[in-house]
PDB file of C-alpha atoms in Angstrom:
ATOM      1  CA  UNK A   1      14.811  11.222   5.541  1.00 74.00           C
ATOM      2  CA  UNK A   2      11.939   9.954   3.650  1.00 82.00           C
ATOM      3  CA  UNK A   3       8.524   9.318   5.460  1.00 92.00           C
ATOM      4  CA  UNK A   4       5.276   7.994   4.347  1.00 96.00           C
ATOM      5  CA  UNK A   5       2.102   9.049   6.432  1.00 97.00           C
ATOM      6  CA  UNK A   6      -1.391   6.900   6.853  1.00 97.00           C
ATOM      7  CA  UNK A   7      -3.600   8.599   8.019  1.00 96.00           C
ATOM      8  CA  UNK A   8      -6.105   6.228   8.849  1.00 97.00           C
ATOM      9  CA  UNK A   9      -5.619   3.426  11.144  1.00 96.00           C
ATOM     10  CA  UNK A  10      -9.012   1.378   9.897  1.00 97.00           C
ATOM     11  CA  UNK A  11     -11.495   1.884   7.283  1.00 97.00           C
ATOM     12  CA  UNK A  12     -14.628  -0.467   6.500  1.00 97.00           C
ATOM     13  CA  UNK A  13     -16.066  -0.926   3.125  1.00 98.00           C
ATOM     14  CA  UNK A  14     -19.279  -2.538   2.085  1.00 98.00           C
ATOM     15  CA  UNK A  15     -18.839  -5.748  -0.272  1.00 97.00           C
ATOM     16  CA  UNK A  16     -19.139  -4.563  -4.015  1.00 97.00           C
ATOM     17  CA  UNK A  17     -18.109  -0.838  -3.264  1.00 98.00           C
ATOM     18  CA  UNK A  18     -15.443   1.487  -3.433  1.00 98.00           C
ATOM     19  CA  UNK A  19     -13.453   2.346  -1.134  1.00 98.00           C
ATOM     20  CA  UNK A  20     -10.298   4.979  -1.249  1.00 98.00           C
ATOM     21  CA  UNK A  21      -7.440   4.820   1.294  1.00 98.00           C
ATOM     22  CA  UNK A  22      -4.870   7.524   1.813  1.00 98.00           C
ATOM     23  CA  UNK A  23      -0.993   8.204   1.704  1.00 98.00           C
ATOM     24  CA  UNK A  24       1.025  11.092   1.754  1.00 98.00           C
ATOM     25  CA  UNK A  25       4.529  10.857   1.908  1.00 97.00           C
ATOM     26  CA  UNK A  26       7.808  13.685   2.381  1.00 95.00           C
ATOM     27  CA  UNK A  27      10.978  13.732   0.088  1.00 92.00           C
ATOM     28  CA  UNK A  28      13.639  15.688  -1.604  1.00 91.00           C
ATOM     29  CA  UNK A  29      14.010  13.270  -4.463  1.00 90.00           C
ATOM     30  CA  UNK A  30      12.787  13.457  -7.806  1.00 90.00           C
ATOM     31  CA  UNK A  31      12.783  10.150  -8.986  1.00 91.00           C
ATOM     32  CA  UNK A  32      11.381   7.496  -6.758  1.00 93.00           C
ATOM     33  CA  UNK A  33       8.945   4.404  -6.408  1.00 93.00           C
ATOM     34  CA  UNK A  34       5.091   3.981  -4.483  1.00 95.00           C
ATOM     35  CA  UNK A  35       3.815   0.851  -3.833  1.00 96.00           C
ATOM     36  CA  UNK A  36       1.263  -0.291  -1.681  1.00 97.00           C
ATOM     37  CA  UNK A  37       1.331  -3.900  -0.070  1.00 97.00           C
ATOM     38  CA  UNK A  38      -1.402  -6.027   1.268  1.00 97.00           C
ATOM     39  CA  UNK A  39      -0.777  -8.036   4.731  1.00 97.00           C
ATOM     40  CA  UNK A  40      -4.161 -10.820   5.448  1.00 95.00           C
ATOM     41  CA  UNK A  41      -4.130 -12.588   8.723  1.00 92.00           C
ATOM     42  CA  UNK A  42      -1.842 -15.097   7.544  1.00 91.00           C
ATOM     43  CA  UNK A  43       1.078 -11.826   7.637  1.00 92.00           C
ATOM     44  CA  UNK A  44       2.011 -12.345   4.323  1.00 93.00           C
ATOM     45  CA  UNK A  45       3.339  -9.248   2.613  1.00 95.00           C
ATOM     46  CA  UNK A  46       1.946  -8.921  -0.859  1.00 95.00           C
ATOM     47  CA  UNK A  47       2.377  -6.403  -3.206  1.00 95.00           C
ATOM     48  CA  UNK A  48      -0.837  -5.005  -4.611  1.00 97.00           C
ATOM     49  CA  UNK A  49       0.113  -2.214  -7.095  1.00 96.00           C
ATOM     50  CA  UNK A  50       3.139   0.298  -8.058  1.00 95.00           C
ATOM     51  CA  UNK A  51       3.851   3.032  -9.131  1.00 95.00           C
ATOM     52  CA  UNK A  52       7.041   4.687 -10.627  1.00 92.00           C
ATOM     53  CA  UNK A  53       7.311   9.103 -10.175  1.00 92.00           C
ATOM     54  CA  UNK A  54       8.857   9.587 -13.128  1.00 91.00           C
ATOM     55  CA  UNK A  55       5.348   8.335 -14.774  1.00 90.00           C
ATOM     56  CA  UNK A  56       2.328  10.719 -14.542  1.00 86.00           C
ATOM     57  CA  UNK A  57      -0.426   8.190 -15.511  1.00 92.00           C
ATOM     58  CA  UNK A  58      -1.770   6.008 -12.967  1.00 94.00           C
ATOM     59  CA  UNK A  59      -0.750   2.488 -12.502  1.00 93.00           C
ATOM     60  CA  UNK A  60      -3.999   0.103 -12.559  1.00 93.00           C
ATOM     61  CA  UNK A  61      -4.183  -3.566 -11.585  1.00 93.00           C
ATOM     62  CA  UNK A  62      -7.616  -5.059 -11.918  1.00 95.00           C
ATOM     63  CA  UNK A  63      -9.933  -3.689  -9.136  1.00 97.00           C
ATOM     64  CA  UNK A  64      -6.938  -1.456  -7.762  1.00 97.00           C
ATOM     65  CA  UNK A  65      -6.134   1.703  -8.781  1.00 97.00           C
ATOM     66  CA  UNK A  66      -3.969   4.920  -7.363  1.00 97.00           C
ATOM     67  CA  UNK A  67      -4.321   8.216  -7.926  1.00 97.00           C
ATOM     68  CA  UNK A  68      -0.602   9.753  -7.759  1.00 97.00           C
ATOM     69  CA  UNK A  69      -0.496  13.438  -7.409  1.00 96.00           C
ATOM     70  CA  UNK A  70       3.703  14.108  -7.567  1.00 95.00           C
ATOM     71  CA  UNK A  71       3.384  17.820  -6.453  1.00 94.00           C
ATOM     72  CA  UNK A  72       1.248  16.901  -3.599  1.00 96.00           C
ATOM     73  CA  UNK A  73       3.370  14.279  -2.386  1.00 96.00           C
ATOM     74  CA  UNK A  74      -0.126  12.165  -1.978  1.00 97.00           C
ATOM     75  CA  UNK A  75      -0.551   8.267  -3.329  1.00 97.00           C
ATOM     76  CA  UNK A  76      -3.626   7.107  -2.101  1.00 98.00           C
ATOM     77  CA  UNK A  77      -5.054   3.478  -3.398  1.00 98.00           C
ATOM     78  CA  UNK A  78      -8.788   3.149  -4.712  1.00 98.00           C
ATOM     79  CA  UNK A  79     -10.319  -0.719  -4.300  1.00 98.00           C
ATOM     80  CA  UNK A  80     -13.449  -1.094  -6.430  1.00 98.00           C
ATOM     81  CA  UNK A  81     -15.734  -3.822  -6.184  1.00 97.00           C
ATOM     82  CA  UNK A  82     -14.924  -4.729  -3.091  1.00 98.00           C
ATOM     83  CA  UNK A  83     -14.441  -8.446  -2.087  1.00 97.00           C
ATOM     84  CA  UNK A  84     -14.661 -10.200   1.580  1.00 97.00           C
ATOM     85  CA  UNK A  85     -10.518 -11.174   0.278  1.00 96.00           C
ATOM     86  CA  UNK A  86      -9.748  -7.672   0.091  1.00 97.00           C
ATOM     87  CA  UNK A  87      -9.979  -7.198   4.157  1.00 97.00           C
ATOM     88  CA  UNK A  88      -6.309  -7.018   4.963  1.00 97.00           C
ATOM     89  CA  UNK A  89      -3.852  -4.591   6.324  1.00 97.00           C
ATOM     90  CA  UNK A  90      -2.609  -1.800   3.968  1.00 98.00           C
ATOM     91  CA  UNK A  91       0.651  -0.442   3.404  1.00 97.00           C
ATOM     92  CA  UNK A  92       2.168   2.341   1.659  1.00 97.00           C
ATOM     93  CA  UNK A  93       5.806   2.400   1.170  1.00 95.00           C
ATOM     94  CA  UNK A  94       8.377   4.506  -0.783  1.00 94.00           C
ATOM     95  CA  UNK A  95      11.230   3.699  -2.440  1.00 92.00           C
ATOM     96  CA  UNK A  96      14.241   5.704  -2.577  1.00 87.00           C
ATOM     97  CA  UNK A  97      15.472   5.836  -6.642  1.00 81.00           C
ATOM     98  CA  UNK A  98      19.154   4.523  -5.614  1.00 78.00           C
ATOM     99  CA  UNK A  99      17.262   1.261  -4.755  1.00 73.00           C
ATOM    100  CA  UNK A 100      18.073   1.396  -1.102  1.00 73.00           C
ATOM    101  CA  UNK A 101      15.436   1.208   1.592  1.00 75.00           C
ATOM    102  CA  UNK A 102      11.929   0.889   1.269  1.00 83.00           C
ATOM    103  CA  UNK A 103      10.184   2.962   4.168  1.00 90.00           C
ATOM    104  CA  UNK A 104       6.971   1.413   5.447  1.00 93.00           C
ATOM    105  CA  UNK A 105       3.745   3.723   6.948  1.00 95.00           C
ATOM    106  CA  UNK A 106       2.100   2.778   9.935  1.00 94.00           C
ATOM    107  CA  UNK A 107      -0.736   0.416   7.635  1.00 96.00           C
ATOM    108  CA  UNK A 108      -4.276   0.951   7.243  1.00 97.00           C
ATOM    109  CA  UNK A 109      -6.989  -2.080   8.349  1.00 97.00           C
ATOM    110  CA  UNK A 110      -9.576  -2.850   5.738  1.00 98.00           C
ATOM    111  CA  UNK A 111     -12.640  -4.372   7.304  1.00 98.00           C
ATOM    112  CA  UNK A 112     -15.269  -5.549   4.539  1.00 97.00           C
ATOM    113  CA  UNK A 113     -18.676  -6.004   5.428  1.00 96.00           C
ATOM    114  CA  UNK A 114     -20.793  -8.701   3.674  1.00 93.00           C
TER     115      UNK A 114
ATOM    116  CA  UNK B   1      10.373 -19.551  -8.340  1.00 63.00           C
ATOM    117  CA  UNK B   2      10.146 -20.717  -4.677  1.00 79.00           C
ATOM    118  CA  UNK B   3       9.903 -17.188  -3.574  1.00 94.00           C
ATOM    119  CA  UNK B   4      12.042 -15.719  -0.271  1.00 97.00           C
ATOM    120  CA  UNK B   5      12.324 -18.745   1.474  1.00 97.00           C
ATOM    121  CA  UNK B   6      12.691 -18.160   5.873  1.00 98.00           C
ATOM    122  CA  UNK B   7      13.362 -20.158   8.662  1.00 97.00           C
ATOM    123  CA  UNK B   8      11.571 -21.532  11.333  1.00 97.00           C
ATOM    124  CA  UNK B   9       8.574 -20.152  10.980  1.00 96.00           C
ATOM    125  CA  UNK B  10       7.938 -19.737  14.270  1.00 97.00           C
ATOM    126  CA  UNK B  11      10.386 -19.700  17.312  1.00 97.00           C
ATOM    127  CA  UNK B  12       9.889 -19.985  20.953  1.00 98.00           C
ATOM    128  CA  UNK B  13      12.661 -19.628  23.429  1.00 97.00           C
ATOM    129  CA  UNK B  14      13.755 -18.742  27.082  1.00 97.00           C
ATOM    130  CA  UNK B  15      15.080 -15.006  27.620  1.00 97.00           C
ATOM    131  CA  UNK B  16      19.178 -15.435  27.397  1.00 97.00           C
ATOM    132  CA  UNK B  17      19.006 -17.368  24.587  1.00 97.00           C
ATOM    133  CA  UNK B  18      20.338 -17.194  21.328  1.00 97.00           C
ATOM    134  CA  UNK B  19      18.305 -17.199  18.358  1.00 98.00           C
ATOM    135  CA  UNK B  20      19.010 -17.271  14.785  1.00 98.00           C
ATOM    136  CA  UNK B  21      16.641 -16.160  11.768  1.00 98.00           C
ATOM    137  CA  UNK B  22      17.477 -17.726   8.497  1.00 98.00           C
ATOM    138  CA  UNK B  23      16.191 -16.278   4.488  1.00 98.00           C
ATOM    139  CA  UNK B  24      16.842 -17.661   1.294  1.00 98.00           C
ATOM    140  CA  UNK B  25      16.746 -14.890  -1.385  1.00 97.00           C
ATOM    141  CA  UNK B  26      15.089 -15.364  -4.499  1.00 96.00           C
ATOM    142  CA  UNK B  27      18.153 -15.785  -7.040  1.00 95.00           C
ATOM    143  CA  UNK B  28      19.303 -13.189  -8.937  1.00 93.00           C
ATOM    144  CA  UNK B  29      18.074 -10.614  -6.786  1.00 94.00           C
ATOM    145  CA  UNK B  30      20.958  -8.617  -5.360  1.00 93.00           C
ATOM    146  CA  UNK B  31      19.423  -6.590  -1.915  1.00 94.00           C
ATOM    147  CA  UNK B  32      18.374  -8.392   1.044  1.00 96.00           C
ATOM    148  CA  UNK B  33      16.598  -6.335   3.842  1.00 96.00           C
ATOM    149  CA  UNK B  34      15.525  -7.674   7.076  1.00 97.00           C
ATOM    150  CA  UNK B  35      12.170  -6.082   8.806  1.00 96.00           C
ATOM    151  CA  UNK B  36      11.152  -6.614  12.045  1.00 97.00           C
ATOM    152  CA  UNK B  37       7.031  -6.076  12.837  1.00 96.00           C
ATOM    153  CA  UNK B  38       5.490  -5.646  15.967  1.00 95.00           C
ATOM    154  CA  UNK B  39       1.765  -3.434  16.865  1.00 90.00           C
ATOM    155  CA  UNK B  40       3.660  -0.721  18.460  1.00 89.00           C
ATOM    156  CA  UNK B  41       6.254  -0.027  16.102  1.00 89.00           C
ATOM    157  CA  UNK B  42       5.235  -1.004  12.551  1.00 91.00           C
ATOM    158  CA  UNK B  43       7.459  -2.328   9.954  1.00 92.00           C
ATOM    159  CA  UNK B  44      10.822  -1.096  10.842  1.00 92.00           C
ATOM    160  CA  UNK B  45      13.830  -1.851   8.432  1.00 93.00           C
ATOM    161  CA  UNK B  46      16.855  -3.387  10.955  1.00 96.00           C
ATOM    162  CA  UNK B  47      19.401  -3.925   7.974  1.00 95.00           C
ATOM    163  CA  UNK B  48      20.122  -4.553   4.159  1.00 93.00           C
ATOM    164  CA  UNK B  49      22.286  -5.476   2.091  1.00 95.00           C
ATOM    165  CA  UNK B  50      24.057  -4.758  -1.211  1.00 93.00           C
ATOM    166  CA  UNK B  51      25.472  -7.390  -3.414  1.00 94.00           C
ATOM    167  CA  UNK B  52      26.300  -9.440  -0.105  1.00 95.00           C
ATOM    168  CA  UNK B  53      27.757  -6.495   1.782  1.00 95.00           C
ATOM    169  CA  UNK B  54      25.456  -4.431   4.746  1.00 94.00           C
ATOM    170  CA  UNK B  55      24.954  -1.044   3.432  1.00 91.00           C
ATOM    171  CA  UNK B  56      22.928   0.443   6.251  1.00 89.00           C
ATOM    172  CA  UNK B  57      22.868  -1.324   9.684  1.00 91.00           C
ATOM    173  CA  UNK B  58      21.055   1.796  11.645  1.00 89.00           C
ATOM    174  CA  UNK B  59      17.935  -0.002  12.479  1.00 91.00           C
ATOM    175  CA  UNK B  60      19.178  -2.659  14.600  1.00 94.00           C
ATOM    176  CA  UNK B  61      18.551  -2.062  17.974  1.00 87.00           C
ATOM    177  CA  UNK B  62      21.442  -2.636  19.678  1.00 84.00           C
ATOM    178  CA  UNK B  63      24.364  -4.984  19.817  1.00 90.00           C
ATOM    179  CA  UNK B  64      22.337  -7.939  20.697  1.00 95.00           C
ATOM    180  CA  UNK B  65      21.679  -7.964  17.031  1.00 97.00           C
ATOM    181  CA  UNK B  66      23.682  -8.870  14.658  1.00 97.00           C
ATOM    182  CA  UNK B  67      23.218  -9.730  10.744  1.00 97.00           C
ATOM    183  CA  UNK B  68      25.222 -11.495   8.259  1.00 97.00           C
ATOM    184  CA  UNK B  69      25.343 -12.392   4.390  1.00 97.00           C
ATOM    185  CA  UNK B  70      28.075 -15.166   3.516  1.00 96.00           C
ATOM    186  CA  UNK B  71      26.958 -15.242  -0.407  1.00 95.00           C
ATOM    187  CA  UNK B  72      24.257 -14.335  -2.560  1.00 95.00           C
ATOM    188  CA  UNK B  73      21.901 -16.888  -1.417  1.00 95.00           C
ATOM    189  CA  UNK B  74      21.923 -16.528   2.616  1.00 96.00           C
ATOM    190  CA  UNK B  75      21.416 -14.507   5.591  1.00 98.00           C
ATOM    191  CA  UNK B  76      21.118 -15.212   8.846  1.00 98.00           C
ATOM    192  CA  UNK B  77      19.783 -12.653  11.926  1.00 98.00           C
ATOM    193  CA  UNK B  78      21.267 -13.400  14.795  1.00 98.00           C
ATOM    194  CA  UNK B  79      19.882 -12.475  18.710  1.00 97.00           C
ATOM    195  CA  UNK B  80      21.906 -13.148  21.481  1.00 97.00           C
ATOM    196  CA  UNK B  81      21.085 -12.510  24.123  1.00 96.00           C
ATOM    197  CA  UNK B  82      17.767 -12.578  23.632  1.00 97.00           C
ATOM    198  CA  UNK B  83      14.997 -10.392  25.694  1.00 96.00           C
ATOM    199  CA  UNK B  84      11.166 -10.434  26.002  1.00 97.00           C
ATOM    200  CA  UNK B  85      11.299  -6.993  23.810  1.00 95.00           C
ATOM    201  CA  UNK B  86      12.446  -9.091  20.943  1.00 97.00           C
ATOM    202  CA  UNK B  87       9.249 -10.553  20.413  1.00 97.00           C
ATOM    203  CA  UNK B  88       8.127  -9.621  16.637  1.00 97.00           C
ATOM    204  CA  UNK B  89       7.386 -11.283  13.300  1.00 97.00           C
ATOM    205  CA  UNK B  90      11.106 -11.145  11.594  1.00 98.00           C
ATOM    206  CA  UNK B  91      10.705 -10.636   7.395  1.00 98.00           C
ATOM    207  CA  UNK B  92      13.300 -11.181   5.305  1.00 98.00           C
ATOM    208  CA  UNK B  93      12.948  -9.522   1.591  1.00 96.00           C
ATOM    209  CA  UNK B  94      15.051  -9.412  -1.762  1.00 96.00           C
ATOM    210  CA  UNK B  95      14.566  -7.566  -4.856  1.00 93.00           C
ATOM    211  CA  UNK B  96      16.835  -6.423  -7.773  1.00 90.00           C
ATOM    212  CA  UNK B  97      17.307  -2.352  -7.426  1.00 81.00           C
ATOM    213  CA  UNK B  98      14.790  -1.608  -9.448  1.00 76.00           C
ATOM    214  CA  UNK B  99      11.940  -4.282  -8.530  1.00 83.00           C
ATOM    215  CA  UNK B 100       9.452  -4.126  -5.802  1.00 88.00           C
ATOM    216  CA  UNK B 101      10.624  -6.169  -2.629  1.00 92.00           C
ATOM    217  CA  UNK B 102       9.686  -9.298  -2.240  1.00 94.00           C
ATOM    218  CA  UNK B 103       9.054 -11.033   1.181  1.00 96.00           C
ATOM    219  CA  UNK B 104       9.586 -14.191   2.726  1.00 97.00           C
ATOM    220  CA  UNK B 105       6.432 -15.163   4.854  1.00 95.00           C
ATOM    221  CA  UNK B 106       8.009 -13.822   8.452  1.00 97.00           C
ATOM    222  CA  UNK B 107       9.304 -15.937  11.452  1.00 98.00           C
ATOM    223  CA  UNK B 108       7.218 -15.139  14.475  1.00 97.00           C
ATOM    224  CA  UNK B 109       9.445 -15.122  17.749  1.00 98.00           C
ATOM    225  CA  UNK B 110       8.229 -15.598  21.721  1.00 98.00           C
ATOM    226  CA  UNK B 111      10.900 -14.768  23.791  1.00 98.00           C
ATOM    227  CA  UNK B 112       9.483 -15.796  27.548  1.00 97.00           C
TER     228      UNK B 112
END
């Protein structure tokens, strides 16, 4: 079975800089989707960015970027410019390429400092 | 688009009881997946759905819980009885096979 590791449970960023946060994740498959989602306070689940395998360059949305190393099994999500909005829980998930399931890690919290 | 629509948004009731979780997909999108939340456990997927049928039921916790899909535009997640354990925010998402999932905003149940 698929799983998707975060390995940290907070991070804090300073407003206006970067800040990188990690995902690794396990399969047998070759084909397959990343995404990460953001969750504010208000527990909405948004979807910030993804990312198909079969592509090797980097999917880029505004101020969000990944850097997706396939061999490594490692999808971790860069924030530039950071913005008080951007303090939210983080998720990485995987997607199976049948469609079916999308597995869920444990979330990272993003505190940004003004 | 109105989005994944859920109902109530929030839900209070008495251990025993029954409760029932509602989602409107977003049309034309042919998975539904329900996700329960909670600090300890993280997202976990109970069930989804194919095209109106449950694929994979493994997540739900136990008989208590039951899910259903009458047509392409409903679900409904049903508790009964219900326990204190139950407590969670309840997401409802859709997507086409190839499309990131899209969520409905969560109901948030108390179960005293």
């Amino acid at each position: 079975a698929q799983t998707v590791t975060q390995s940290q449970p907070e991070m804090s960023v300073q407003e206006a800089e970067t800040v990188t946060l990690s995902c690794t994740y396990d399969t047998s498959e070759s084909d397959y989707y990343l995404f990460w989602y953001k969750q504010p306070p208000s527990r909405q689940m948004i979807l910030v960015i993804r990312q198909e395998a079969y592509k090797q360059q980097n999917a880029t949305e505004n101020r969000f970027s990944v850097n997706f190393q396939k061999a490594a099994k490692s999808f971790s999500l860069k924030i530039s410019d950071s913005q008080l909005g951007d303090a939210a829980m983080y998720f990485c998930a995987y997607r199976s390429e049948d469609g079916n399931k999308l597995v869920f890690g444990a979330g990272t919290i993003l505190r940004v400092k003004s | 688009d109105a989005g994944v629509i859920q109902s109530p948004r929030h839900e209070v009731t008495e251990m025993g009881q029954e409760v029932t979780l509602r989602c409107k997909p977003i049309s034309g999108h042919n998975s539904l997946f329900w996700y329960r939340q909670t600090m300890m456990r993280g997202l976990e997927l109970l069930i989804y759905f194919n095209n109106n049928v449950p694929i994979d039921d493994s997540g739900m916790p136990e008989d208590r819980f039951s899910a259903k899909m009458p047509n392409a535009s409903f679900s409904t997640l049903k508790i009964q009885p219900s326990e204190p354990r139950d407590s969670a925010v309840y997401f409802c998402a859709s997507s086409t096979r190839y499309s990131p999932l899209h969520f409905g905003n969560g109901t948030r149940l108390t179960v005293t």
